[in-house]
Amino acid sequence: MSMREKDVIVKTEKPIVKDDFIQAFKMLNLLSTDNVIVHTSMSKLGYIIGGPVTIIEALTSYFQDGLIMMPTQTGDNSNPAQWEHPPVPKAWVQPLKENMPAFDKDLTPTRGMGRVVEVFRTLKDVYRSNHPIVSFAAWGKGAKQLVENHPLSPAFGKNSPLGKFHQLKGKILCIGTDYDTITY
């Protein structure tokens, strides 16, 4: 058990289960047919039995007639000379450029997006857009159409997954996070 996990257990009064999430969705007046873009921060929630899998199971069982989308960004596929979080030594820039594996929407993991997003990305019937830096993954009704043909520029324009999601009048669902950390 890591020290961080121990701290979470100590600070958690009662472990969180799948039904806790489902009850919260109901309290928020969300419908099973809603289209939601989900942002999560497990570290802010407390101890969740089953971790990210429990959150994904709650989402997919509750929004079974809707659509779920999550950002699956890979900022390490950008120009390393411009990296800030963290910056790399100048001597590393060229080797990084020459050796960074090409983006593969099925293989390339997310970076800095959290465990929930990474588990979601690998689910059966989840489709991921082909943008090498700011991709999105979607599951549910119309998921494939939502993420297909993601333009390189503008990456967040009207033909991007975010633009299409906006046209669906989708909702933003923050689980353990707030609007300061969302991609929308």
Coordinates of C-alpha atoms in Angstrom, one line a residue:
M1 CA 0.0 0.0 0.0
S2 CA 1.4 3.4 -1.0
M3 CA 1.6 6.2 1.5
R4 CA -0.9 8.2 -0.6
E5 CA -3.4 5.3 -0.5
K6 CA -3.0 5.1 3.2
D7 CA -3.7 8.8 3.6
V8 CA -6.9 8.4 1.5
I9 CA -8.1 5.5 3.6
V10 CA -7.4 7.5 6.9
K11 CA -9.4 10.5 5.5
T12 CA -12.3 8.4 4.3
E13 CA -15.2 7.9 6.7
K14 CA -16.9 5.2 4.6
P15 CA -15.7 3.6 1.4
I16 CA -17.4 4.7 -1.8
V17 CA -19.3 2.1 -3.9
K18 CA -20.9 2.1 -7.4
D19 CA -24.3 2.9 -6.0
D20 CA -23.0 6.1 -4.3
F21 CA -22.1 7.4 -7.8
I22 CA -25.5 6.4 -9.2
Q23 CA -27.4 8.1 -6.4
A24 CA -25.3 11.2 -7.0
F25 CA -26.2 11.2 -10.7
K26 CA -29.9 11.0 -9.7
M27 CA -29.5 13.8 -7.2
L28 CA -28.1 15.9 -10.0
N29 CA -31.2 15.2 -12.1
L30 CA -29.1 13.5 -14.8
L31 CA -31.0 11.2 -17.1
S32 CA -29.8 7.9 -18.6
T33 CA -30.2 9.5 -22.0
D34 CA -27.9 12.5 -21.2
N35 CA -24.7 13.1 -23.1
V36 CA -21.9 13.9 -20.6
I37 CA -18.3 14.9 -20.8
V38 CA -16.8 13.6 -17.7
H39 CA -13.8 15.0 -15.7
T40 CA -12.6 13.2 -12.6
S41 CA -10.1 13.4 -9.8
M42 CA -10.1 10.3 -7.7
S43 CA -7.8 11.8 -5.1
K44 CA -10.4 14.3 -4.1
L45 CA -13.2 11.7 -3.6
G46 CA -11.9 9.3 -0.9
Y47 CA -11.4 5.5 -1.0
I48 CA -13.4 4.0 -3.8
I49 CA -13.9 0.2 -3.7
G50 CA -12.7 -0.9 -7.1
G51 CA -11.1 2.4 -8.0
P52 CA -11.5 3.7 -11.5
V53 CA -13.4 0.5 -12.6
T54 CA -16.2 1.3 -10.2
I55 CA -16.5 4.8 -11.6
I56 CA -16.6 3.6 -15.2
E57 CA -19.2 0.9 -14.3
A58 CA -21.4 3.5 -12.6
L59 CA -21.1 5.8 -15.6
T60 CA -21.8 3.1 -18.3
S61 CA -24.7 1.5 -16.3
Y62 CA -26.3 4.9 -15.6
F63 CA -25.9 6.6 -18.9
Q64 CA -26.7 3.4 -20.9
D65 CA -29.0 5.3 -23.3
G66 CA -26.8 8.3 -23.6
L67 CA -23.2 9.1 -24.4
I68 CA -20.1 9.5 -22.3
M69 CA -17.0 11.4 -23.5
M70 CA -13.7 12.0 -21.8
P71 CA -10.5 13.9 -22.8
T72 CA -7.7 11.5 -23.6
Q73 CA -4.9 14.0 -24.1
T74 CA -1.3 13.2 -24.8
G75 CA 0.7 16.4 -24.3
D76 CA 3.9 14.6 -24.6
N77 CA 3.3 14.3 -28.4
S78 CA 3.9 18.1 -28.7
N79 CA 7.1 20.0 -29.2
P80 CA 9.3 19.2 -26.2
A81 CA 11.1 22.6 -26.5
Q82 CA 7.8 24.1 -25.3
W83 CA 7.1 21.6 -22.4
E84 CA 6.5 23.4 -19.1
H85 CA 5.0 20.7 -16.8
P86 CA 7.8 19.7 -16.4
P87 CA 10.3 21.4 -18.8
V88 CA 13.1 19.2 -20.1
P89 CA 16.8 20.1 -20.5
K90 CA 17.6 21.7 -24.0
A91 CA 19.9 18.7 -24.7
W92 CA 16.9 16.4 -24.5
V93 CA 14.8 18.2 -27.1
Q94 CA 16.3 16.7 -30.2
P95 CA 16.5 13.1 -28.9
L96 CA 12.8 13.4 -27.8
K97 CA 11.8 14.7 -31.3
E98 CA 13.7 11.9 -33.0
N99 CA 12.5 9.0 -30.8
M100 CA 9.0 9.8 -29.6
P101 CA 6.7 7.0 -30.9
A102 CA 4.1 8.1 -33.3
F103 CA 0.6 8.6 -31.9
D104 CA -1.6 5.5 -32.1
K105 CA -5.1 6.1 -30.9
D106 CA -5.4 2.5 -29.8
L107 CA -2.0 2.2 -28.1
T108 CA -0.8 5.6 -26.9
P109 CA -1.7 6.2 -23.3
T110 CA -3.1 9.4 -21.9
R111 CA -0.8 11.7 -20.0
G112 CA -1.8 13.6 -16.9
M113 CA -5.5 12.7 -17.4
G114 CA -5.9 10.3 -14.5
R115 CA -6.6 6.6 -14.0
V116 CA -10.4 6.8 -14.8
V117 CA -9.7 8.2 -18.2
E118 CA -7.0 5.6 -18.9
V119 CA -9.4 2.8 -18.0
F120 CA -12.2 4.3 -20.0
R121 CA -10.0 4.7 -23.1
T122 CA -9.3 0.9 -23.1
L123 CA -12.9 -0.3 -22.8
K124 CA -14.6 -2.3 -25.5
D125 CA -16.9 0.0 -27.6
V126 CA -15.0 3.1 -26.7
Y127 CA -13.9 5.1 -29.7
R128 CA -11.0 7.6 -29.6
S129 CA -10.3 10.5 -31.9
N130 CA -7.2 10.7 -34.0
H131 CA -5.8 14.0 -32.7
P132 CA -2.2 13.3 -31.6
I133 CA -2.3 15.8 -28.7
V134 CA -5.9 16.6 -27.7
S135 CA -7.8 13.4 -28.5
F136 CA -11.2 12.5 -26.9
A137 CA -12.7 9.1 -26.2
A138 CA -16.5 8.4 -26.4
W139 CA -18.8 5.5 -25.5
G140 CA -22.5 5.2 -26.1
K141 CA -25.1 6.4 -28.7
G142 CA -23.2 8.1 -31.5
A143 CA -19.8 7.7 -30.0
K144 CA -18.0 6.8 -33.2
Q145 CA -19.4 9.7 -35.1
L146 CA -18.6 12.1 -32.3
V147 CA -14.9 11.4 -32.4
E148 CA -14.3 10.6 -36.0
N149 CA -12.5 13.1 -38.3
H150 CA -11.0 15.2 -35.5
P151 CA -9.3 18.1 -37.3
L152 CA -5.7 19.0 -36.4
S153 CA -6.7 22.6 -36.4
P154 CA -8.7 24.0 -34.9
A155 CA -8.5 21.2 -32.5
F156 CA -11.4 22.4 -30.4
G157 CA -13.4 23.9 -33.2
K158 CA -17.0 23.2 -34.4
N159 CA -16.0 20.0 -36.2
S160 CA -14.0 18.6 -33.3
P161 CA -15.4 16.2 -30.8
L162 CA -16.0 19.2 -28.4
G163 CA -17.8 21.1 -31.2
K164 CA -20.0 18.2 -32.0
F165 CA -20.6 17.5 -28.3
H166 CA -21.7 21.2 -27.9
Q167 CA -24.2 20.7 -30.8
L168 CA -25.7 17.7 -28.9
K169 CA -26.3 20.1 -25.9
G170 CA -24.1 17.8 -23.8
K171 CA -23.6 18.3 -20.1
I172 CA -20.3 18.6 -18.1
L173 CA -20.0 16.1 -15.2
C174 CA -17.3 16.8 -12.7
I175 CA -16.6 14.0 -10.3
G176 CA -14.2 15.2 -7.6
T177 CA -13.0 18.2 -9.7
D178 CA -14.3 21.6 -10.7
Y179 CA -14.5 23.8 -13.7
D180 CA -10.9 25.0 -13.4
T181 CA -9.6 21.7 -14.6
I182 CA -12.0 20.8 -17.4
T183 CA -11.5 20.7 -21.2
Y184 CA -14.4 22.4 -22.7

